[in-house]
Coordinates of C-alpha atoms and ligand atoms in Angstrom, one line a residue:
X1 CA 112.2 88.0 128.6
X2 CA 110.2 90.7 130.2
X3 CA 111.0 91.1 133.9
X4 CA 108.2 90.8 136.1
X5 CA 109.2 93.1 138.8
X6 CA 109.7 95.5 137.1
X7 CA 106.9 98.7 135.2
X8 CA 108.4 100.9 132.9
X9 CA 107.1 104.8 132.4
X10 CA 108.0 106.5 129.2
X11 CA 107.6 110.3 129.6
X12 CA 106.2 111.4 126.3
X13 CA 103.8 114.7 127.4
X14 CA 106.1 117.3 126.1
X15 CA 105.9 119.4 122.9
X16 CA 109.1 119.4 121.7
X17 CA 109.7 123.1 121.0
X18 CA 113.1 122.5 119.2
X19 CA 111.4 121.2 116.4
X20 CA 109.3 123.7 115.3
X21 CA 106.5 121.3 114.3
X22 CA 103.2 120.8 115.5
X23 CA 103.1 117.4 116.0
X24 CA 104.0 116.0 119.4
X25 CA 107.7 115.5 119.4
X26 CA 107.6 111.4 120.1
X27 CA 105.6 111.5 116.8
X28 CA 108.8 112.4 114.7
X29 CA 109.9 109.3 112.7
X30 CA 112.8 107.9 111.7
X31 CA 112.6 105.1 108.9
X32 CA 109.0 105.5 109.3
X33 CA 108.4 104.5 112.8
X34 CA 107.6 107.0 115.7
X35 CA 110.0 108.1 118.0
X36 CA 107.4 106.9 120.9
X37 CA 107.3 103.5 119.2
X38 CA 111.2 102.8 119.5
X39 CA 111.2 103.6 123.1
X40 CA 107.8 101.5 123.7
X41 CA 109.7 98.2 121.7
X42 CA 112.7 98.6 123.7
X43 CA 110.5 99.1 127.1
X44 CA 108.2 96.3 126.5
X45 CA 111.3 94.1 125.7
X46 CA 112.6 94.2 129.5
X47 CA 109.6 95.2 131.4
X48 CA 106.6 93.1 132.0
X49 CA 104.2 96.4 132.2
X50 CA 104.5 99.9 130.6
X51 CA 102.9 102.9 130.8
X52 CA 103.4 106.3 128.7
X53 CA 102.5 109.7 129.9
X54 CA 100.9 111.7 127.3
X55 CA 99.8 115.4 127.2
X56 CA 100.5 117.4 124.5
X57 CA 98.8 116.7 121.4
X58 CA 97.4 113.4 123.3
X59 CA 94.9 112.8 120.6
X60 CA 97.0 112.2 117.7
X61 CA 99.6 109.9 119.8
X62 CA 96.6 107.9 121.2
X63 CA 95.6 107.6 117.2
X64 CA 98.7 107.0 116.2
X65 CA 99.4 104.2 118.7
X66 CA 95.8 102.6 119.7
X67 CA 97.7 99.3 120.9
X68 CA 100.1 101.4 123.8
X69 CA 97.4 103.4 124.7
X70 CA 95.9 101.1 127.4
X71 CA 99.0 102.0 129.3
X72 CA 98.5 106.1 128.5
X73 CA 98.1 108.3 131.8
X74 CA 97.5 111.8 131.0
X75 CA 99.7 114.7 132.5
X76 CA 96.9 117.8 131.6
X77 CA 99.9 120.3 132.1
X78 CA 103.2 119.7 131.4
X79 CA 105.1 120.7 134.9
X80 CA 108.2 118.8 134.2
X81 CA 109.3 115.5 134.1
X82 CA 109.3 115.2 138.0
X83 CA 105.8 115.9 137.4
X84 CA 105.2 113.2 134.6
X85 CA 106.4 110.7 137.1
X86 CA 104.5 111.7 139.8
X87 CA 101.4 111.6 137.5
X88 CA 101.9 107.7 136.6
X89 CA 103.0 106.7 140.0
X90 CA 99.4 105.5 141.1
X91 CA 100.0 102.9 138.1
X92 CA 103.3 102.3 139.4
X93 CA 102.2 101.6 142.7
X94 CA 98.6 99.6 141.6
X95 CA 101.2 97.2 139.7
X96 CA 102.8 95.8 142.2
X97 CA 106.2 96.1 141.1
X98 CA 109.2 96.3 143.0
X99 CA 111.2 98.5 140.3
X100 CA 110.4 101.6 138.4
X101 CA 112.3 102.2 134.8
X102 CA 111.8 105.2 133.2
X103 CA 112.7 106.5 130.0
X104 CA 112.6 109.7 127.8
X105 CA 110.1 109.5 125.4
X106 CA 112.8 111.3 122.6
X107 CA 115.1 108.7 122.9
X108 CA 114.8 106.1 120.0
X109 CA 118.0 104.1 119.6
X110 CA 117.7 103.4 123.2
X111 CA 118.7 99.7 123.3
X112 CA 117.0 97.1 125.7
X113 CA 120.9 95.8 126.5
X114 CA 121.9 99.4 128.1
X115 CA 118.0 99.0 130.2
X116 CA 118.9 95.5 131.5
X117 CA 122.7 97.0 132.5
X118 CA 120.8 99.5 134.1
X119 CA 118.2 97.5 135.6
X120 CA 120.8 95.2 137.3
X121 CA 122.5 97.7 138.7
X122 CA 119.4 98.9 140.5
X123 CA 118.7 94.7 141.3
X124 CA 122.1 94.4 142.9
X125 CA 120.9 97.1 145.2
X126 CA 120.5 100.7 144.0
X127 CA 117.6 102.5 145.2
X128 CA 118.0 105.2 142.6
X129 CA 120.2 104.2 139.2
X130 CA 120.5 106.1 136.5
X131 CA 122.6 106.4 132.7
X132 CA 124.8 109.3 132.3
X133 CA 127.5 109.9 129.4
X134 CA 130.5 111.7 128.9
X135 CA 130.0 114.2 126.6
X136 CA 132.8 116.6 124.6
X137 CA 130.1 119.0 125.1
X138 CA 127.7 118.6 127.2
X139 CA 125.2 121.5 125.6
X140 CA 121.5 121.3 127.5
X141 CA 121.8 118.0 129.4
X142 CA 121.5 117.7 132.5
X143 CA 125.2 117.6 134.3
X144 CA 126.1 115.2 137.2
X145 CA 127.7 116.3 140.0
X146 CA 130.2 114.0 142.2
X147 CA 131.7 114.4 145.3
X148 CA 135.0 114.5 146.4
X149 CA 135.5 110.6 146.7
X150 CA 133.6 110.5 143.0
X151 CA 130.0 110.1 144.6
X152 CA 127.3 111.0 143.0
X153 CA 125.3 114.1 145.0
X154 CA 122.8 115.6 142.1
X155 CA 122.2 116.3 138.7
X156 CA 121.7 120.5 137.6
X157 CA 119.9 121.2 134.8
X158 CA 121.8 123.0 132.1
X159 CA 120.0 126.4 132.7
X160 CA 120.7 125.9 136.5
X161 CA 124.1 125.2 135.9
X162 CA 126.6 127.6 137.4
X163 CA 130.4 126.7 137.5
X164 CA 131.0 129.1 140.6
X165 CA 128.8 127.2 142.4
X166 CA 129.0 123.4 141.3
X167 CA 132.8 123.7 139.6
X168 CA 134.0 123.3 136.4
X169 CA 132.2 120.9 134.1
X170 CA 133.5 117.4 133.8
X171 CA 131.0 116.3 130.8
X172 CA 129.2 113.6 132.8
X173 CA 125.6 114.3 131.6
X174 CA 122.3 112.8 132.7
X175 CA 121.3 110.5 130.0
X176 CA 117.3 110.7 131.7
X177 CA 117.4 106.9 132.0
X178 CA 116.5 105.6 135.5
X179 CA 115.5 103.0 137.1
X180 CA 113.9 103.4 140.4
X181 CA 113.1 100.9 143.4
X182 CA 109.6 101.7 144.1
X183 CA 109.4 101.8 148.2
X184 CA 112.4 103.8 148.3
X185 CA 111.5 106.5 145.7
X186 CA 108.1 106.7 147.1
X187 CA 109.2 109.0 150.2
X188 CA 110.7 111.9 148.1
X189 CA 108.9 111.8 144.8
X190 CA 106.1 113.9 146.5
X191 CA 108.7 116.6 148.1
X192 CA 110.0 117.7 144.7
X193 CA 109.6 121.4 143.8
X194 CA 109.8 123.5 141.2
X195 CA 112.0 126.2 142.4
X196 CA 114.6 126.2 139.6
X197 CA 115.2 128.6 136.2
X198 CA 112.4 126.7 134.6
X199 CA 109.8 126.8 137.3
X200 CA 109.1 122.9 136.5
X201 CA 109.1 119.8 139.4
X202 CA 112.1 117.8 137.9
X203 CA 112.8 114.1 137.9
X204 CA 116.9 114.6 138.4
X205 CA 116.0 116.3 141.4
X206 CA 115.4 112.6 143.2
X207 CA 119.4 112.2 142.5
X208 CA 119.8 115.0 145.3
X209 CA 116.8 114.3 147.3
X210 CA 117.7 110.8 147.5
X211 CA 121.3 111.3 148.7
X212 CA 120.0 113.4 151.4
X213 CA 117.4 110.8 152.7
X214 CA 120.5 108.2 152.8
X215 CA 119.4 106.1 149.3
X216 CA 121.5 104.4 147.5
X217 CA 122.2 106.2 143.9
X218 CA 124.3 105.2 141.4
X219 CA 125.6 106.8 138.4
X220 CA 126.4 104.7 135.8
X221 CA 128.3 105.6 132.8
X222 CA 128.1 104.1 129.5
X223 CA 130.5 104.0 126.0
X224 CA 127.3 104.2 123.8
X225 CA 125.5 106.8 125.8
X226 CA 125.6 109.3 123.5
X227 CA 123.1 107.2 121.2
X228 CA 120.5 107.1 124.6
X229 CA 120.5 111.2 124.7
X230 CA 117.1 112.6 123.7
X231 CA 116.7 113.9 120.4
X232 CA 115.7 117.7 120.8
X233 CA 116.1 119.3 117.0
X234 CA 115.8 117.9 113.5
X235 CA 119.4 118.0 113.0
X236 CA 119.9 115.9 115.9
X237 CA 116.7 113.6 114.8
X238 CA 118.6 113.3 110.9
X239 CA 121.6 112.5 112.6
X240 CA 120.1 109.5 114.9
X241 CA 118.0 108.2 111.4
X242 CA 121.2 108.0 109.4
X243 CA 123.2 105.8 112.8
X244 CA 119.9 103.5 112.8
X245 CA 119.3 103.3 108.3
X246 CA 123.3 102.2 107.9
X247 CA 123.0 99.9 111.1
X248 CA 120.0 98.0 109.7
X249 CA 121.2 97.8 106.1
X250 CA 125.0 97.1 106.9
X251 CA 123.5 94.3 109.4
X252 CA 121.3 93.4 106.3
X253 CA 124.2 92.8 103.7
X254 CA 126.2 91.2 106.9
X255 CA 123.1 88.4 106.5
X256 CA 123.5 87.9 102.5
X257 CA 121.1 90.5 101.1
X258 CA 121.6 92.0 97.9
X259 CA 122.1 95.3 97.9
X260 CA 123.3 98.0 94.9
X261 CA 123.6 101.5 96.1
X262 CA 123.4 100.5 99.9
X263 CA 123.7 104.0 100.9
X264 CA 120.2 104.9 99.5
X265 CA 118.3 101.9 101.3
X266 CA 116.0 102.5 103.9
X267 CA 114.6 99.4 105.7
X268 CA 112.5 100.2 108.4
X269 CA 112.9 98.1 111.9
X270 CA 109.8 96.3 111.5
X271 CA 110.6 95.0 107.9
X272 CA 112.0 91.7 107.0
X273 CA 114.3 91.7 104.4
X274 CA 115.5 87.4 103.7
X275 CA 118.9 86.7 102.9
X276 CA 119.3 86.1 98.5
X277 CA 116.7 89.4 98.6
X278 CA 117.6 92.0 96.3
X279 CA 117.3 95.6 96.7
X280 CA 118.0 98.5 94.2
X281 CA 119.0 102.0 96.3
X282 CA 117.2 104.1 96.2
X283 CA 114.5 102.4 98.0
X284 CA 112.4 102.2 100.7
X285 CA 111.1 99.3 102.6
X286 CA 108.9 100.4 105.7
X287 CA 106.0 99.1 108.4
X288 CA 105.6 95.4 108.5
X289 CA 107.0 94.4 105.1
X290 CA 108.8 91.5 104.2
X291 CA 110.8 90.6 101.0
X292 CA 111.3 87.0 100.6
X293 CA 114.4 85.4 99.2
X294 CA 114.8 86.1 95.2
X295 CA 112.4 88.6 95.3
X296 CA 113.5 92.1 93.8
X297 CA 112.9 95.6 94.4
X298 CA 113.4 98.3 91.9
X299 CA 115.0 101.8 92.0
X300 CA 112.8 104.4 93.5
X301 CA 110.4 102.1 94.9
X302 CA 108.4 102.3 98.0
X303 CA 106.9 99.4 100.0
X304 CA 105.2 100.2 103.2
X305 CA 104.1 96.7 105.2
X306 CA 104.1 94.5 101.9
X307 CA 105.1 91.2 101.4
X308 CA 107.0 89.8 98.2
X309 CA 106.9 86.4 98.2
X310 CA 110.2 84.3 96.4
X311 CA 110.8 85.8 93.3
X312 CA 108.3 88.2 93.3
X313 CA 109.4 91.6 91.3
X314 CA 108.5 94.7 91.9
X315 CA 110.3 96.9 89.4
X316 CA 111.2 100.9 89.4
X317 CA 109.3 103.7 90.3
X318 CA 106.2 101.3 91.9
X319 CA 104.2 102.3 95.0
X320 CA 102.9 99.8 97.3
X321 CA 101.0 99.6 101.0
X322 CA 99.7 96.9 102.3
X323 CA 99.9 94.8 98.8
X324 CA 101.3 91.4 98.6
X325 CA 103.3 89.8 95.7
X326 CA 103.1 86.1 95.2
X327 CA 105.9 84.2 93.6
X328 CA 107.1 85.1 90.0
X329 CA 104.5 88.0 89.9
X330 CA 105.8 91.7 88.7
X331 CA 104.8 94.5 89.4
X332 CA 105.8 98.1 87.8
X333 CA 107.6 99.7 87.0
X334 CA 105.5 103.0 87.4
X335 CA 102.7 100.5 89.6
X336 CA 100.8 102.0 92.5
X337 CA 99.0 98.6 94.5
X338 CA 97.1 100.2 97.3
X339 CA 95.7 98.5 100.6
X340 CA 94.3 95.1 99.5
X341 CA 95.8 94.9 96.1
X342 CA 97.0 91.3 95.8
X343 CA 99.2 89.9 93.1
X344 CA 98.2 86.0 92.5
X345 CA 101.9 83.9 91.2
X346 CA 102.8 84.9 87.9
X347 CA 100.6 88.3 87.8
X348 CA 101.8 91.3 86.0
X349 CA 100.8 94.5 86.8
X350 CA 102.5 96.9 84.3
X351 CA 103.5 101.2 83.9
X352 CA 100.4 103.5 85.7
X353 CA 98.3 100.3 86.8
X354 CA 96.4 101.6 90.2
X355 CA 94.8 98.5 92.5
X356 CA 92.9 99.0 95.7
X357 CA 91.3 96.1 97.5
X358 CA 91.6 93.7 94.0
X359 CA 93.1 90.4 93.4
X360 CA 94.6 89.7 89.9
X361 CA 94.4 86.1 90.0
X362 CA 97.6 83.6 89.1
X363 CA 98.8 84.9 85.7
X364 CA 96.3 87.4 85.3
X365 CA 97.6 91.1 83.4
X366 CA 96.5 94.4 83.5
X367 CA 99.7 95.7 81.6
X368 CA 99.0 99.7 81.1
X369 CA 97.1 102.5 82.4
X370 CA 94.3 100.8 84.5
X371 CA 92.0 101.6 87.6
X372 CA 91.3 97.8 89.2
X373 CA 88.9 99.0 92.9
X374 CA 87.8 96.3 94.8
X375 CA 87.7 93.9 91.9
X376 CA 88.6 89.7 91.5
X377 CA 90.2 88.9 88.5
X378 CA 90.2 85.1 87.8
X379 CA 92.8 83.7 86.3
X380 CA 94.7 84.2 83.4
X381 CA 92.3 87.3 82.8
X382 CA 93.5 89.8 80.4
X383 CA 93.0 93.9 81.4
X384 CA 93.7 96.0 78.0
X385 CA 94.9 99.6 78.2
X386 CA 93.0 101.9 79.7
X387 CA 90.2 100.3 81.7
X388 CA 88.4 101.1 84.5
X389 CA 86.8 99.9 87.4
X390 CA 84.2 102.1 87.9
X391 CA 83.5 100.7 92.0
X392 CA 82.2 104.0 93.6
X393 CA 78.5 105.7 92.8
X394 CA 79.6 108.7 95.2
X395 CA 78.3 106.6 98.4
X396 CA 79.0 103.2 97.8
X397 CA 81.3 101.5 97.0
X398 CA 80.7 98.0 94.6
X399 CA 82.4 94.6 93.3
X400 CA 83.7 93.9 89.5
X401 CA 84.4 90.1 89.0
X402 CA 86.3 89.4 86.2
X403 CA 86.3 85.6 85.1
X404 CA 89.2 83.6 84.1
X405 CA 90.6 83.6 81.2
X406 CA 88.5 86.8 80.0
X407 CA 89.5 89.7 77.9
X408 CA 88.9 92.9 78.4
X409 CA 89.2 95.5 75.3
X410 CA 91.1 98.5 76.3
X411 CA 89.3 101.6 77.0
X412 CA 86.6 99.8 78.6
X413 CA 84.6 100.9 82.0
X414 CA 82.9 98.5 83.9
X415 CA 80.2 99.7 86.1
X416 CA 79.6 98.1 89.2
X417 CA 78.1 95.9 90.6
X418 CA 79.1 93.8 87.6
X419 CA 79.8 90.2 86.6
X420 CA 82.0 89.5 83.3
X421 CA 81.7 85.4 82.8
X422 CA 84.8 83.1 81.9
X423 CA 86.5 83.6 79.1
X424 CA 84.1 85.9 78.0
X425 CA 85.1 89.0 75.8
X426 CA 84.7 92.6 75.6
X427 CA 84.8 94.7 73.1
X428 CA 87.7 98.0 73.3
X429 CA 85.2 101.2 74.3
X430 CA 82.3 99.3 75.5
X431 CA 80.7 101.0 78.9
X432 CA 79.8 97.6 80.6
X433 CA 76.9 97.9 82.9
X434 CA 74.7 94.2 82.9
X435 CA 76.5 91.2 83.5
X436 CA 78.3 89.1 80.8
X437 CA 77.7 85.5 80.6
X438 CA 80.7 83.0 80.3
X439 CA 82.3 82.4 77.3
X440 CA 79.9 85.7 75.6
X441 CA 81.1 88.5 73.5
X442 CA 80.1 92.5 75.4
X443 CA 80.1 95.2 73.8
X444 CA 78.6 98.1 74.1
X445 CA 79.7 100.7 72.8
X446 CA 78.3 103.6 69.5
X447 CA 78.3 101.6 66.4
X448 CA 80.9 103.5 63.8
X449 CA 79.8 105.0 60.4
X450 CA 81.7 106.2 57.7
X451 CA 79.8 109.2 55.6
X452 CA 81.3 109.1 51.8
X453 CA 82.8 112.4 50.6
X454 CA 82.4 113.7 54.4
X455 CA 86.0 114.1 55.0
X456 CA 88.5 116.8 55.0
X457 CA 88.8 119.1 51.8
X458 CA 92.2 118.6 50.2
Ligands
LIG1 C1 116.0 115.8 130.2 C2 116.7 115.8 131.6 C3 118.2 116.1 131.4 C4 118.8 115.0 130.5 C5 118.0 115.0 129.2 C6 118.5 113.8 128.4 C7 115.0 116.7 133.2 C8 114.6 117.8 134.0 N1 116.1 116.8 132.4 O1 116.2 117.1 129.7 O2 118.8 116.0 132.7 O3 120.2 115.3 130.3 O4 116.6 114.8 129.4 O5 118.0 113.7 127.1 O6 114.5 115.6 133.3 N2 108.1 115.4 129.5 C9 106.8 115.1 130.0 N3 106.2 116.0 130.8 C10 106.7 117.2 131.1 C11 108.0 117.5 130.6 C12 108.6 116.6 129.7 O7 106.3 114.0 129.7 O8 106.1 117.9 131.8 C13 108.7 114.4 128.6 C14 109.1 114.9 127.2 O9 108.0 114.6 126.3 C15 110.3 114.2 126.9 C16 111.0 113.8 128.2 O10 110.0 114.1 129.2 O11 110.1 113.0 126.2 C17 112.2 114.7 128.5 O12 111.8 116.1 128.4 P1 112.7 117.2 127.7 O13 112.0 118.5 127.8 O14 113.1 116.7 126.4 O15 113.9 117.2 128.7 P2 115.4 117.7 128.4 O16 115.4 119.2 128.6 O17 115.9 117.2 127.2
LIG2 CA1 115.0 115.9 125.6

């Protein structure tokens, strides 16, 4: 459960420079989710409010996330993180709570378990907690520095760092989780200052200021912190995807999934994969999808939120977003089921089939090379070879219905708006652009003539 007391402020302005990209860095993915939307599940899962600082690139995140972007505060120039905070803090305050969590916005496989350890630290009476790690090399983080009883007196930034003056480095690093109590914080937040190598007002300064003014700060030092450091290069983001892809699919064989070449699965954190499931690596199985028990996913496939309902097939080399399989239908291989593209039970979509917005009613086949664009085929509907859909006039787009039990004769086009009635027929080749009554024969097509003698010389 949410805590009440407590407002959480994810610090997602910067650019990300390291990656040599020009999205925003808390737009990188891993298994197809967004850096920022890792760190917003795991905020939202301890804190009752949260709010993101955005600035760089602020467009595209607010795009990419409309459903955070209530909580969005905008830092127009990126001063530092001190900065970021100080820029939200009018939320913090206008929310009424008594503690302040904030986290990196480049750290996804932060957990909500390390937030609450951190969080009840700061409960039990901490004005200013924080996550640090020991590191074999501590590289660009942040590095605490103790006192001699083992106090905690400050963090230095890496590039401020300077053994002659702070000692030799122990490793402890600044894992750039805190978790703040709001009355206390408020008296020094303001007094930070930018005069360090950077020329940026930093959060970790608060560690020292706060020991000076007499707070309470804790350090606290966790197994798994090297998972909570922020991700700064590709090589470091490749490294976190792998930790999170086995950690999901060994947790999804753990369950009783089927899975052949395991180490080429990728099942996003928002997917549901049931137990009795079947998946064939390589694969991938992202957004909101779910594969139901006895359902079975093909080689080189690619669902992105789709459901398969029990024993639905999709077989190799198929492409699907926001498509849904109902039970015993099949789809592929070689299918592409676009947004809306809905599979009735027993339907069969076979190789280079394309559906957008189109239902193939219960036992209903389009088995080869077919365009289906917002369309309704009834069912038990046949779709030969080669026919098309033709739904768009260049503005518009329009409806095909397809009766059940009909046939349509491959190579056919039907131009919408059009009706083809039950069990009615078309001939292959016929350009269909009146409605067909039920049960009728269509065609419409050049009639053929054969010219005696007209053929090829020998
Ligand atoms: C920060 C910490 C460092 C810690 C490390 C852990 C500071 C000064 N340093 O360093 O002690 O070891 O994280 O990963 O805090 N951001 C803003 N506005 C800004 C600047 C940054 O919102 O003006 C955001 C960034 O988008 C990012 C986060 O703050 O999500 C951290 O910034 P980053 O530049 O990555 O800090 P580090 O140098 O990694
Ligand atoms: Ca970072």
């Amino acid at each position: 459960m949410p805590h009440q007391n407590t407002i959480a402020v994810i610090l997602a302005a910067g650019k990300g420079t390291r990656m040599h990209s020009d999205k925003p860095k808390v737009l990188q993915t891993l298994l197809g989710e967004t850096m920022l939307r890792y760190v917003a599940d795991a905020a939202n899962a301890v804190a009752a409010n949260v709010v993101t600082v955005v600035g760089h690139g602020q467009d595209l995140v607010r795009r990419t996330h409309p459903d955070l972007a209530e909580g969005f505060v905008l830092q127009e120039d990126q001063k530092g993180t001190g900065h970021a905070l100080q820029v939200a803090w009018e939320r913090v305050r206008a929310s009424g709570a008594s503690h302040c969590l904030v986290l990196n916005g480049d750290t996804p496989l932060v957990t909500p378990e390390a937030l609450e350890d951190l969080m009840n630290t700061a409960q039990e009476g901490a004005d200013i907690a924080f996550l640090s790690a020991l590191l074999p090399q501590a590289g660009a983080f942040g590095r605490v520095l103790r006192g001699s009883d083992g106090e905690v007196v400050g963090i230095v930034e890496a590039k401020d760092y300077d053994p002659q003056r702070f000692g030799p480095d122990t490793g402890e690093v600044n894992t750039g989780l805190f978790c703040l109590r709001v009355s206390a914080v408020e008296a020094i937040l303001f007094s930070l200052t930018s005069a360090n190598r950077a020329g940026e007002f930093y959060i970790t300064d608060l560690v020292g200021l706060g020991v000076e003014a007499g707070l309470d700060v804790h350090a606290l030092p966790r197994e798994d912190a090297n998972t909570l450091m922020g991700i700064n290069s590709p090589a470091e983001l490749a490294i976190a995807e792998e930790s999170l892809r086995k950690g999901i699919v060994d947790r999804l064989l753990a369950s009783g999934c089927l899975i052949h070449q395991p180490q080429g699965v990728v099942v996003g954190p928002h997917a549901v994969v049931e137990p009795g499931a079947e998946l064939n690596g390589p694969c991938r199985i992202l957004g909101a999808s779910r594969v139901a028990q006895g359902a079975r996913v093909g080689a080189f496939s690619q669902l992105l939120s789709s459901v398969l309902e029990p024993g639905a097939e999709v077989r190799e080399f198929s492409h699907l977003e926001s498509a849904r399989l109902s039970s015993g239908s099949v789809a592929g291989p070689y299918a592409r089921l676009r947004p809306g593209a809905v599979l009735m039970e027993n339907a069969r979509v076979g190789n280079f089939v394309e559906m957008k917005k189109s239902v193939l009613g219960p036992g209903a086949k389009a088995g080869h090379l077919t365009y289906l664009g917002d369309a309704d085929v009834g069912a038990g509907a046949n779709i030969g070879a080669g026919t098309i859909t033709c739904n768009y006039d260049g503005t518009n787009k329009h409806k095909t219905h397809i009766g059940s039990g009909a046939f349509i004769g491959s190579n056919t086009a039907l131009v919408a708006p059009v009706r083809v009635g039950e069990n009615a027929l078309i001939g292959a080749g016929s350009v269909i652009t009146k409605d067909v009554p039920d049960k009728a024969l269509g065609i419409a097509r050049a009639r053929q003539s054969n010219l005696e003698g007209r053929g090829k010389k020998p």
